[in-house]
Amino acid sequence: MGRENRSAEEALNLLRSRLCNPNFIFKPLSDSPDSNYSKLKFLVSSSITEACNNSLLLLGPRGSGKIAVLELVLSDLLLEYPDTLSVIKLNGLLHSDDNCAFKEIARQLCMENQLLFSKMASFDDNSQFMIAMLRECGLAHKTIIFVLDEFDLFAQGKQRLLYSLLDAMQSVTSQAVVIGVSCRLDADQLLEKRVRSRFSHRKLLFLPPSMEDLQRLMEHVLSLPVESSLPHDYTVEFNGKLKNILADERFKEIINTYLNSDSTVNCLLRFLFRAVSYMDLESGFLSLENFKTALSNIQRQPKQECIKDCSILELYILVSMKRLEVKEQNSYNFNSMMKEYKTIHDSFKTSDYYAKNVCLRAFEHLLKRELICFTDNRGYNQSIEFRAVKLLVSSVELHQGLKSYRSCPSILLKLMEH
């Protein structure tokens, strides 16, 4: 039993370390020639080997792996071209001010080339130093890669940094690559005309992966290596149980539910880390319950708990308001909701129909519970039934709340599903 526990602990530590290692997670992407890893590596390596300048943007939502793939490419290129490559990294959250950015570039260039950095150097001194270093590195056939994270923040203001960089790259002697990273898909449209004319307009889009890609990623991350210090029989059994879980329709439903709000790789990895942490060390294997527990602990639940405590009438009010939103009725009030409520009653001949004054009290109770609220602070002198309101519950939360409600009328579930 003690040996089995040690094997389970070793497996748990291995899975956790993998989930925190971007290189391991994104390394399989290098196999495909159509992957962003392959495209980015080709663009940068061709700039190095052909001694030419280049600029490109990595665009996609936060957590989609832009920086992870870029770091993987840079680490591979530094191994391939150790003496002909320098990397300068800036972040728009820290260096969007031009003076600060030029000073940071000068500091990193001095560190790379073992030169003395002067903190007292002026803006012009740092700017001229950068241009001179680009020229000298170009003559020495050394490429400088500028990584500008949060690129859209550098595109604010006078854009002197971007102009100086891209203008210096027009010279035959310079040899540099500018890589902008941004979660804004319109980042290149923020550039001034003089900057845009010098930009290469190459873009790599990092889109959320498909379900098939996610399935392969989960199998890659969660499967134990057969050739390792772990017992062979334990590894084979662990991987067999994992394949059964991944093929289970209930598991796929859990993953779909979690990824409804955010389908990025980073979001999935956070979920998997939590699920792995719930692994039972006694049995030593992952189970479907681990993923269910992780989902219930990660998902936002306060609103669902509130829905469980609502009356049947209050549920009708919430569903009526949701139907108004589905019908793209942007502004509605209590009276609009009552019309929708009456429509539901007339269409399905429900027995749950209450007088207007009773509905108003239920409506006020929902306001106090903060499941609904007024759209603005104006109209204090107006009666409650005439003030515009909005729902504070998402469709998913409302649907899940209705499902977990013990005596929920079946008609409400039917209305939410269609």
Tab-separated table of C-alpha atoms in Angstrom:
chain	number	residue	atom	x	y	z
A	1	MET	CA	0.000	0.000	0.000
A	2	GLY	CA	2.861	2.366	0.886
A	3	ARG	CA	4.512	1.758	-2.488
A	4	GLU	CA	1.230	2.446	-4.309
A	5	ASN	CA	0.817	5.701	-2.394
A	6	ARG	CA	4.347	6.735	-3.329
A	7	SER	CA	3.597	5.994	-6.991
A	8	ALA	CA	0.368	8.035	-6.800
A	9	GLU	CA	2.202	10.971	-5.186
A	10	GLU	CA	4.939	10.814	-7.819
A	11	ALA	CA	2.321	10.736	-10.607
A	12	LEU	CA	0.459	13.672	-9.017
A	13	ASN	CA	3.655	15.757	-8.781
A	14	LEU	CA	4.524	14.913	-12.388
A	15	LEU	CA	1.099	15.999	-13.676
A	16	ARG	CA	1.195	19.228	-11.670
A	17	SER	CA	4.665	20.121	-12.936
A	18	ARG	CA	3.544	19.449	-16.527
A	19	LEU	CA	0.505	21.703	-16.191
A	20	CYS	CA	2.791	24.529	-15.018
A	21	ASN	CA	5.289	24.042	-17.854
A	22	PRO	CA	4.277	25.902	-21.056
A	23	ASN	CA	7.148	24.303	-23.001
A	24	PHE	CA	5.783	20.816	-22.389
A	25	ILE	CA	2.206	21.850	-23.176
A	26	PHE	CA	2.942	23.641	-26.456
A	27	LYS	CA	5.824	21.472	-27.684
A	28	PRO	CA	3.529	19.065	-29.640
A	29	LEU	CA	2.410	22.069	-31.712
A	30	SER	CA	5.857	22.165	-33.327
A	31	ASP	CA	5.059	18.933	-35.203
A	32	SER	CA	2.517	20.599	-37.484
A	33	PRO	CA	3.788	22.878	-40.303
A	34	ASP	CA	0.503	24.827	-40.105
A	35	SER	CA	0.881	25.656	-36.410
A	36	ASN	CA	1.636	29.186	-35.211
A	37	TYR	CA	4.855	27.827	-33.704
A	38	SER	CA	6.116	26.675	-37.135
A	39	LYS	CA	5.011	29.868	-38.904
A	40	LEU	CA	6.582	32.134	-36.272
A	41	LYS	CA	9.830	30.181	-36.199
A	42	PHE	CA	10.064	30.267	-40.007
A	43	LEU	CA	9.504	34.037	-40.144
A	44	VAL	CA	12.062	34.840	-37.456
A	45	SER	CA	14.693	32.297	-38.538
A	46	SER	CA	14.480	33.471	-42.174
A	47	SER	CA	15.080	37.037	-40.965
A	48	ILE	CA	18.192	35.808	-39.133
A	49	THR	CA	19.617	33.694	-41.951
A	50	GLU	CA	18.796	36.152	-44.742
A	51	ALA	CA	19.921	39.193	-42.694
A	52	CYS	CA	16.704	41.127	-43.296
A	53	ASN	CA	14.331	43.199	-41.166
A	54	ASN	CA	10.856	42.051	-40.269
A	55	SER	CA	7.857	42.997	-38.117
A	56	LEU	CA	4.765	41.033	-37.163
A	57	LEU	CA	1.901	40.867	-34.682
A	58	LEU	CA	0.724	37.965	-32.531
A	59	LEU	CA	-2.982	38.518	-31.904
A	60	GLY	CA	-5.507	36.574	-29.849
A	61	PRO	CA	-7.443	36.552	-26.568
A	62	ARG	CA	-5.616	36.433	-23.253
A	63	GLY	CA	-4.607	32.913	-22.306
A	64	SER	CA	-4.491	31.635	-25.904
A	65	GLY	CA	-0.741	30.867	-25.719
A	66	LYS	CA	0.805	33.815	-27.610
A	67	ILE	CA	3.633	34.422	-25.131
A	68	ALA	CA	4.113	30.687	-24.434
A	69	VAL	CA	4.607	29.895	-28.139
A	70	LEU	CA	6.830	32.960	-28.607
A	71	GLU	CA	9.035	31.923	-25.652
A	72	LEU	CA	9.270	28.412	-27.085
A	73	VAL	CA	10.382	29.784	-30.472
A	74	LEU	CA	12.912	32.169	-28.909
A	75	SER	CA	14.436	29.458	-26.702
A	76	ASP	CA	14.844	27.180	-29.766
A	77	LEU	CA	16.395	29.990	-31.850
A	78	LEU	CA	18.807	30.965	-29.058
A	79	LEU	CA	20.070	27.368	-29.082
A	80	GLU	CA	20.405	27.377	-32.882
A	81	TYR	CA	21.972	30.844	-33.181
A	82	PRO	CA	23.588	31.527	-29.782
A	83	ASP	CA	26.077	34.158	-31.003
A	84	THR	CA	23.951	35.975	-33.585
A	85	LEU	CA	20.792	36.736	-31.623
A	86	SER	CA	19.771	39.235	-28.933
A	87	VAL	CA	16.293	39.534	-27.425
A	88	ILE	CA	14.941	42.799	-25.981
A	89	LYS	CA	11.643	42.547	-24.109
A	90	LEU	CA	9.288	45.412	-23.288
A	91	ASN	CA	5.808	45.441	-21.787
A	92	GLY	CA	3.250	48.139	-22.543
A	93	LEU	CA	2.039	48.102	-18.933
A	94	LEU	CA	5.523	49.143	-17.774
A	95	HIS	CA	7.143	50.884	-20.732
A	96	SER	CA	4.377	52.648	-22.704
A	97	ASP	CA	6.069	55.978	-21.886
A	98	ASP	CA	8.608	56.634	-24.686
A	99	ASN	CA	11.331	57.899	-22.347
A	100	CYS	CA	10.970	54.845	-20.104
A	101	ALA	CA	10.936	52.494	-23.113
A	102	PHE	CA	14.137	53.893	-24.670
A	103	LYS	CA	15.885	53.745	-21.290
A	104	GLU	CA	14.878	50.082	-20.841
A	105	ILE	CA	16.059	49.221	-24.381
A	106	ALA	CA	19.414	50.917	-23.683
A	107	ARG	CA	19.745	49.035	-20.366
A	108	GLN	CA	19.060	45.629	-21.957
A	109	LEU	CA	21.370	46.352	-24.930
A	110	CYS	CA	24.172	47.334	-22.532
A	111	MET	CA	23.634	44.161	-20.524
A	112	GLU	CA	23.637	42.002	-23.676
A	113	ASN	CA	26.849	43.563	-25.011
A	114	GLN	CA	28.593	44.055	-21.639
A	115	LEU	CA	28.586	47.848	-21.891
A	116	LEU	CA	28.245	50.430	-19.121
A	117	PHE	CA	24.669	51.720	-18.775
A	118	SER	CA	24.098	55.332	-17.735
A	119	LYS	CA	20.924	56.027	-15.771
A	120	MET	CA	21.428	59.749	-16.370
A	121	ALA	CA	21.326	59.481	-20.190
A	122	SER	CA	18.694	61.683	-21.841
A	123	PHE	CA	15.880	60.603	-24.139
A	124	ASP	CA	17.892	61.627	-27.242
A	125	ASP	CA	21.012	59.856	-25.963
A	126	ASN	CA	19.135	56.581	-25.488
A	127	SER	CA	17.410	56.946	-28.866
A	128	GLN	CA	20.706	57.570	-30.677
A	129	PHE	CA	22.343	54.709	-28.772
A	130	MET	CA	19.614	52.299	-29.921
A	131	ILE	CA	20.001	53.348	-33.567
A	132	ALA	CA	23.803	53.055	-33.329
A	133	MET	CA	23.537	49.579	-31.765
A	134	LEU	CA	21.161	48.456	-34.522
A	135	ARG	CA	23.714	49.590	-37.099
A	136	GLU	CA	26.672	47.956	-35.320
A	137	CYS	CA	24.806	44.666	-34.745
A	138	GLY	CA	23.759	44.654	-38.393
A	139	LEU	CA	27.362	45.055	-39.538
A	140	ALA	CA	28.329	42.202	-37.193
A	141	HIS	CA	25.506	40.059	-38.668
A	142	LYS	CA	23.723	39.955	-35.320
A	143	THR	CA	19.914	40.134	-35.191
A	144	ILE	CA	18.064	41.991	-32.443
A	145	ILE	CA	14.532	40.793	-31.677
A	146	PHE	CA	12.266	43.361	-29.989
A	147	VAL	CA	9.298	41.781	-28.176
A	148	LEU	CA	6.586	44.343	-27.395
A	149	ASP	CA	4.010	42.753	-25.102
A	150	GLU	CA	0.683	44.658	-24.768
A	151	PHE	CA	1.534	46.198	-28.148
A	152	ASP	CA	-1.666	48.254	-28.281
A	153	LEU	CA	-0.439	50.346	-25.318
A	154	PHE	CA	2.661	51.356	-27.310
A	155	ALA	CA	0.313	52.543	-30.069
A	156	GLN	CA	-1.056	55.292	-27.806
A	157	GLY	CA	0.289	58.838	-27.739
A	158	LYS	CA	2.901	60.000	-30.273
A	159	GLN	CA	4.223	56.481	-30.995
A	160	ARG	CA	7.822	57.764	-31.062
A	161	LEU	CA	9.247	54.402	-29.978
A	162	LEU	CA	7.489	52.494	-32.759
A	163	TYR	CA	8.425	55.101	-35.359
A	164	SER	CA	12.086	55.193	-34.283
A	165	LEU	CA	12.348	51.398	-34.276
A	166	LEU	CA	10.640	50.817	-37.613
A	167	ASP	CA	12.377	53.802	-39.237
A	168	ALA	CA	15.797	52.532	-38.124
A	169	MET	CA	14.915	49.157	-39.636
A	170	GLN	CA	14.586	50.787	-43.077
A	171	SER	CA	18.366	51.064	-43.143
A	172	VAL	CA	20.293	48.437	-45.110
A	173	THR	CA	22.788	48.021	-42.259
A	174	SER	CA	20.254	47.216	-39.525
A	175	GLN	CA	19.109	43.665	-38.799
A	176	ALA	CA	16.098	43.477	-36.441
A	177	VAL	CA	12.713	41.859	-35.895
A	178	VAL	CA	9.849	43.595	-34.061
A	179	ILE	CA	7.235	41.230	-32.609
A	180	GLY	CA	4.121	42.839	-31.138
A	181	VAL	CA	1.838	40.826	-28.851
A	182	SER	CA	-1.708	42.022	-28.212
A	183	CYS	CA	-5.179	40.790	-27.298
A	184	ARG	CA	-6.686	43.482	-29.554
A	185	LEU	CA	-7.358	42.192	-33.052
A	186	ASP	CA	-7.362	45.769	-34.391
A	187	ALA	CA	-3.935	46.618	-32.917
A	188	ASP	CA	-2.447	47.481	-36.322
A	189	GLN	CA	-5.291	49.941	-36.979
A	190	LEU	CA	-4.152	51.988	-33.979
A	191	LEU	CA	-0.868	52.870	-35.708
A	192	GLU	CA	-0.278	56.315	-37.167
A	193	LYS	CA	0.123	56.580	-40.928
A	194	ARG	CA	3.897	57.140	-40.733
A	195	VAL	CA	4.286	54.051	-38.494
A	196	ARG	CA	1.868	51.877	-40.457
A	197	SER	CA	3.708	52.553	-43.717
A	198	ARG	CA	6.880	51.085	-42.180
A	199	PHE	CA	5.178	48.045	-40.642
A	200	SER	CA	5.230	44.668	-42.434
A	201	HIS	CA	1.547	43.916	-41.620
A	202	ARG	CA	2.192	40.243	-40.914
A	203	LYS	CA	-0.197	38.765	-38.357
A	204	LEU	CA	-0.552	35.424	-36.613
A	205	LEU	CA	-3.941	34.777	-35.041
A	206	PHE	CA	-4.137	32.618	-31.918
A	207	LEU	CA	-7.699	31.299	-31.901
A	208	PRO	CA	-9.260	29.075	-29.215
A	209	PRO	CA	-8.483	25.421	-30.084
A	210	SER	CA	-11.116	23.045	-31.449
A	211	MET	CA	-12.596	20.246	-29.322
A	212	GLU	CA	-10.382	17.690	-31.129
A	213	ASP	CA	-7.249	19.754	-30.330
A	214	LEU	CA	-8.324	20.061	-26.687
A	215	GLN	CA	-8.856	16.292	-26.530
A	216	ARG	CA	-5.326	15.668	-27.848
A	217	LEU	CA	-3.895	18.267	-25.480
A	218	MET	CA	-5.574	16.692	-22.434
A	219	GLU	CA	-4.352	13.231	-23.395
A	220	HIS	CA	-0.827	14.593	-23.941
A	221	VAL	CA	-0.734	16.396	-20.582
A	222	LEU	CA	-2.497	13.839	-18.371
A	223	SER	CA	-1.051	10.552	-19.719
A	224	LEU	CA	1.856	9.134	-17.722
A	225	PRO	CA	5.083	8.235	-19.581
A	226	VAL	CA	5.531	4.469	-19.947
A	227	GLU	CA	9.316	4.728	-19.673
A	228	SER	CA	9.740	6.357	-16.273
A	229	SER	CA	10.490	5.542	-12.640
A	230	LEU	CA	6.792	4.735	-12.112
A	231	PRO	CA	5.800	1.030	-12.088
A	232	HIS	CA	4.910	-0.144	-15.599
A	233	ASP	CA	1.656	-1.866	-14.569
A	234	TYR	CA	0.482	1.238	-12.680
A	235	THR	CA	1.258	3.494	-15.658
A	236	VAL	CA	-0.615	1.269	-18.127
A	237	GLU	CA	-3.666	1.051	-15.833
A	238	PHE	CA	-3.590	4.824	-15.162
A	239	ASN	CA	-3.503	5.638	-18.894
A	240	GLY	CA	-6.266	3.113	-19.612
A	241	LYS	CA	-8.582	4.664	-17.020
A	242	LEU	CA	-7.738	8.135	-18.349
A	243	LYS	CA	-8.738	7.154	-21.904
A	244	ASN	CA	-12.078	5.874	-20.603
A	245	ILE	CA	-12.694	9.195	-18.812
A	246	LEU	CA	-11.780	11.257	-21.899
A	247	ALA	CA	-14.160	9.188	-24.049
A	248	ASP	CA	-17.028	9.474	-21.544
A	249	GLU	CA	-19.877	11.738	-22.729
A	250	ARG	CA	-20.338	13.009	-19.169
A	251	PHE	CA	-16.728	14.213	-19.145
A	252	LYS	CA	-17.195	15.986	-22.485
A	253	GLU	CA	-20.274	17.717	-21.067
A	254	ILE	CA	-18.237	18.896	-18.051
A	255	ILE	CA	-15.516	20.313	-20.330
A	256	ASN	CA	-18.079	22.022	-22.598
A	257	THR	CA	-19.818	23.558	-19.586
A	258	TYR	CA	-16.565	24.940	-18.205
A	259	LEU	CA	-15.262	26.228	-21.546
A	260	ASN	CA	-18.533	27.999	-22.418
A	261	SER	CA	-17.269	31.189	-20.805
A	262	ASP	CA	-13.595	30.955	-21.818
A	263	SER	CA	-12.264	28.363	-24.275
A	264	THR	CA	-8.577	29.375	-24.156
A	265	VAL	CA	-5.776	26.915	-23.364
A	266	ASN	CA	-4.844	28.782	-20.188
A	267	CYS	CA	-8.400	28.436	-18.868
A	268	LEU	CA	-8.378	24.681	-19.571
A	269	LEU	CA	-5.023	24.226	-17.812
A	270	ARG	CA	-6.311	25.941	-14.655
A	271	PHE	CA	-9.267	23.561	-14.642
A	272	LEU	CA	-7.093	20.469	-15.192
A	273	PHE	CA	-4.710	21.522	-12.414
A	274	ARG	CA	-7.592	21.771	-9.990
A	275	ALA	CA	-9.038	18.406	-11.119
A	276	VAL	CA	-5.655	16.667	-10.789
A	277	SER	CA	-5.268	18.086	-7.280
A	278	TYR	CA	-8.425	16.214	-6.241
A	279	MET	CA	-6.952	12.842	-7.303
A	280	ASP	CA	-7.438	10.179	-4.637
A	281	LEU	CA	-3.989	9.040	-3.473
A	282	GLU	CA	-5.464	5.861	-2.000
A	283	SER	CA	-6.657	4.579	-5.375
A	284	GLY	CA	-3.909	6.428	-7.270
A	285	PHE	CA	-6.101	7.127	-10.314
A	286	LEU	CA	-8.034	10.042	-11.761
A	287	SER	CA	-11.815	9.688	-11.748
A	288	LEU	CA	-14.772	11.498	-13.280
A	289	GLU	CA	-15.662	12.750	-9.790
A	290	ASN	CA	-12.372	14.711	-9.675
A	291	PHE	CA	-13.459	16.727	-12.701
A	292	LYS	CA	-17.006	17.190	-11.370
A	293	THR	CA	-15.642	18.499	-8.061
A	294	ALA	CA	-13.256	20.847	-9.872
A	295	LEU	CA	-16.126	22.205	-11.979
A	296	SER	CA	-18.409	22.801	-8.997
A	297	ASN	CA	-15.618	24.611	-7.103
A	298	ILE	CA	-14.448	26.767	-10.010
A	299	GLN	CA	-17.804	27.838	-11.416
A	300	ARG	CA	-19.483	30.940	-10.074
A	301	GLN	CA	-22.325	29.666	-7.912
A	302	PRO	CA	-23.766	32.494	-5.735
A	303	LYS	CA	-26.486	33.338	-8.252
A	304	GLN	CA	-27.460	29.676	-8.622
A	305	GLU	CA	-27.777	29.360	-4.846
A	306	CYS	CA	-30.060	32.398	-4.857
A	307	ILE	CA	-32.212	30.856	-7.604
A	308	LYS	CA	-32.660	27.704	-5.488
A	309	ASP	CA	-34.274	29.861	-2.776
A	310	CYS	CA	-36.698	31.625	-5.133
A	311	SER	CA	-40.416	30.968	-5.258
A	312	ILE	CA	-42.091	29.479	-8.347
A	313	LEU	CA	-43.499	32.904	-9.235
A	314	GLU	CA	-40.039	34.474	-9.032
A	315	LEU	CA	-38.739	31.809	-11.393
A	316	TYR	CA	-41.490	32.714	-13.877
A	317	ILE	CA	-40.454	36.376	-13.626
A	318	LEU	CA	-36.776	35.556	-14.275
A	319	VAL	CA	-37.617	33.347	-17.277
A	320	SER	CA	-39.982	35.999	-18.671
A	321	MET	CA	-37.228	38.608	-18.454
A	322	LYS	CA	-34.751	36.249	-20.105
A	323	ARG	CA	-37.211	35.672	-22.961
A	324	LEU	CA	-37.503	39.435	-23.455
A	325	GLU	CA	-33.703	39.624	-23.764
A	326	VAL	CA	-33.696	36.767	-26.281
A	327	LYS	CA	-36.243	38.722	-28.311
A	328	GLU	CA	-33.671	41.571	-28.318
A	329	GLN	CA	-35.884	43.857	-26.308
A	330	ASN	CA	-33.114	45.989	-24.833
A	331	SER	CA	-35.259	48.049	-22.502
A	332	TYR	CA	-38.118	46.601	-20.471
A	333	ASN	CA	-39.880	47.135	-17.157
A	334	PHE	CA	-42.280	45.334	-14.832
A	335	ASN	CA	-45.239	45.940	-17.144
A	336	SER	CA	-43.347	44.489	-20.154
A	337	MET	CA	-42.438	41.473	-18.052
A	338	MET	CA	-46.095	40.992	-17.033
A	339	LYS	CA	-47.138	40.917	-20.697
A	340	GLU	CA	-44.552	38.188	-21.394
A	341	TYR	CA	-45.660	36.306	-18.264
A	342	LYS	CA	-49.289	36.431	-19.490
A	343	THR	CA	-48.171	35.233	-22.942
A	344	ILE	CA	-46.526	32.174	-21.354
A	345	HIS	CA	-49.681	31.473	-19.340
A	346	ASP	CA	-51.975	31.839	-22.371
A	347	SER	CA	-49.732	29.687	-24.588
A	348	PHE	CA	-49.267	26.781	-22.186
A	349	LYS	CA	-52.358	27.147	-19.943
A	350	THR	CA	-50.276	26.947	-16.773
A	351	SER	CA	-51.857	26.812	-13.334
A	352	ASP	CA	-49.166	29.122	-11.938
A	353	TYR	CA	-50.793	32.470	-12.672
A	354	TYR	CA	-50.842	35.198	-10.025
A	355	ALA	CA	-52.413	38.618	-9.624
A	356	LYS	CA	-50.440	41.718	-10.563
A	357	ASN	CA	-49.986	42.932	-6.961
A	358	VAL	CA	-48.556	39.513	-5.956
A	359	CYS	CA	-46.188	39.602	-8.937
A	360	LEU	CA	-45.071	43.111	-7.946
A	361	ARG	CA	-44.106	41.906	-4.451
A	362	ALA	CA	-42.142	39.019	-5.990
A	363	PHE	CA	-40.512	41.494	-8.388
A	364	GLU	CA	-39.445	43.714	-5.457
A	365	HIS	CA	-38.049	40.649	-3.688
A	366	LEU	CA	-35.875	39.852	-6.720
A	367	LEU	CA	-34.588	43.437	-6.642
A	368	LYS	CA	-33.593	43.012	-2.989
A	369	ARG	CA	-31.900	39.679	-3.764
A	370	GLU	CA	-29.969	41.474	-6.561
A	371	LEU	CA	-30.978	38.947	-9.192
A	372	ILE	CA	-32.348	41.906	-11.143
A	373	CYS	CA	-31.605	45.638	-10.906
A	374	PHE	CA	-32.611	48.990	-12.382
A	375	THR	CA	-30.663	49.925	-15.506
A	376	ASP	CA	-29.849	53.408	-14.181
A	377	ASN	CA	-30.253	55.597	-11.119
A	378	ARG	CA	-32.682	57.967	-12.765
A	379	GLY	CA	-36.405	57.841	-12.254
A	380	TYR	CA	-36.545	57.738	-8.437
A	381	ASN	CA	-39.872	59.555	-8.606
A	382	GLN	CA	-41.315	56.922	-10.954
A	383	SER	CA	-43.286	53.959	-9.743
A	384	ILE	CA	-41.310	50.672	-9.696
A	385	GLU	CA	-43.379	49.078	-12.452
A	386	PHE	CA	-42.374	51.818	-14.929
A	387	ARG	CA	-38.609	51.837	-14.279
A	388	ALA	CA	-36.343	49.980	-16.730
A	389	VAL	CA	-34.715	46.859	-15.287
A	390	LYS	CA	-32.196	44.205	-16.367
A	391	LEU	CA	-31.249	40.671	-15.363
A	392	LEU	CA	-28.092	40.053	-13.339
A	393	VAL	CA	-28.152	36.320	-14.107
A	394	SER	CA	-26.649	34.769	-17.252
A	395	SER	CA	-28.551	32.216	-19.357
A	396	VAL	CA	-26.229	29.418	-18.182
A	397	GLU	CA	-26.651	30.332	-14.500
A	398	LEU	CA	-30.430	30.561	-14.833
A	399	HIS	CA	-30.651	27.240	-16.678
A	400	GLN	CA	-28.417	25.469	-14.142
A	401	GLY	CA	-30.384	27.029	-11.283
A	402	LEU	CA	-33.670	25.780	-12.741
A	403	LYS	CA	-32.218	22.289	-13.236
A	404	SER	CA	-31.144	22.090	-9.587
A	405	TYR	CA	-34.500	23.467	-8.340
A	406	ARG	CA	-36.419	20.507	-6.878
A	407	SER	CA	-39.964	21.442	-7.848
A	408	CYS	CA	-39.224	23.539	-10.946
A	409	PRO	CA	-42.129	23.484	-13.440
A	410	SER	CA	-41.108	21.545	-16.544
A	411	ILE	CA	-42.436	24.335	-18.765
A	412	LEU	CA	-39.729	26.709	-17.496
A	413	LEU	CA	-36.955	24.273	-18.397
A	414	LYS	CA	-38.571	23.800	-21.810
A	415	LEU	CA	-38.690	27.577	-22.351
A	416	MET	CA	-34.997	27.936	-21.405
A	417	GLU	CA	-33.926	25.173	-23.777
A	418	HIS	CA	-35.660	26.665	-26.813
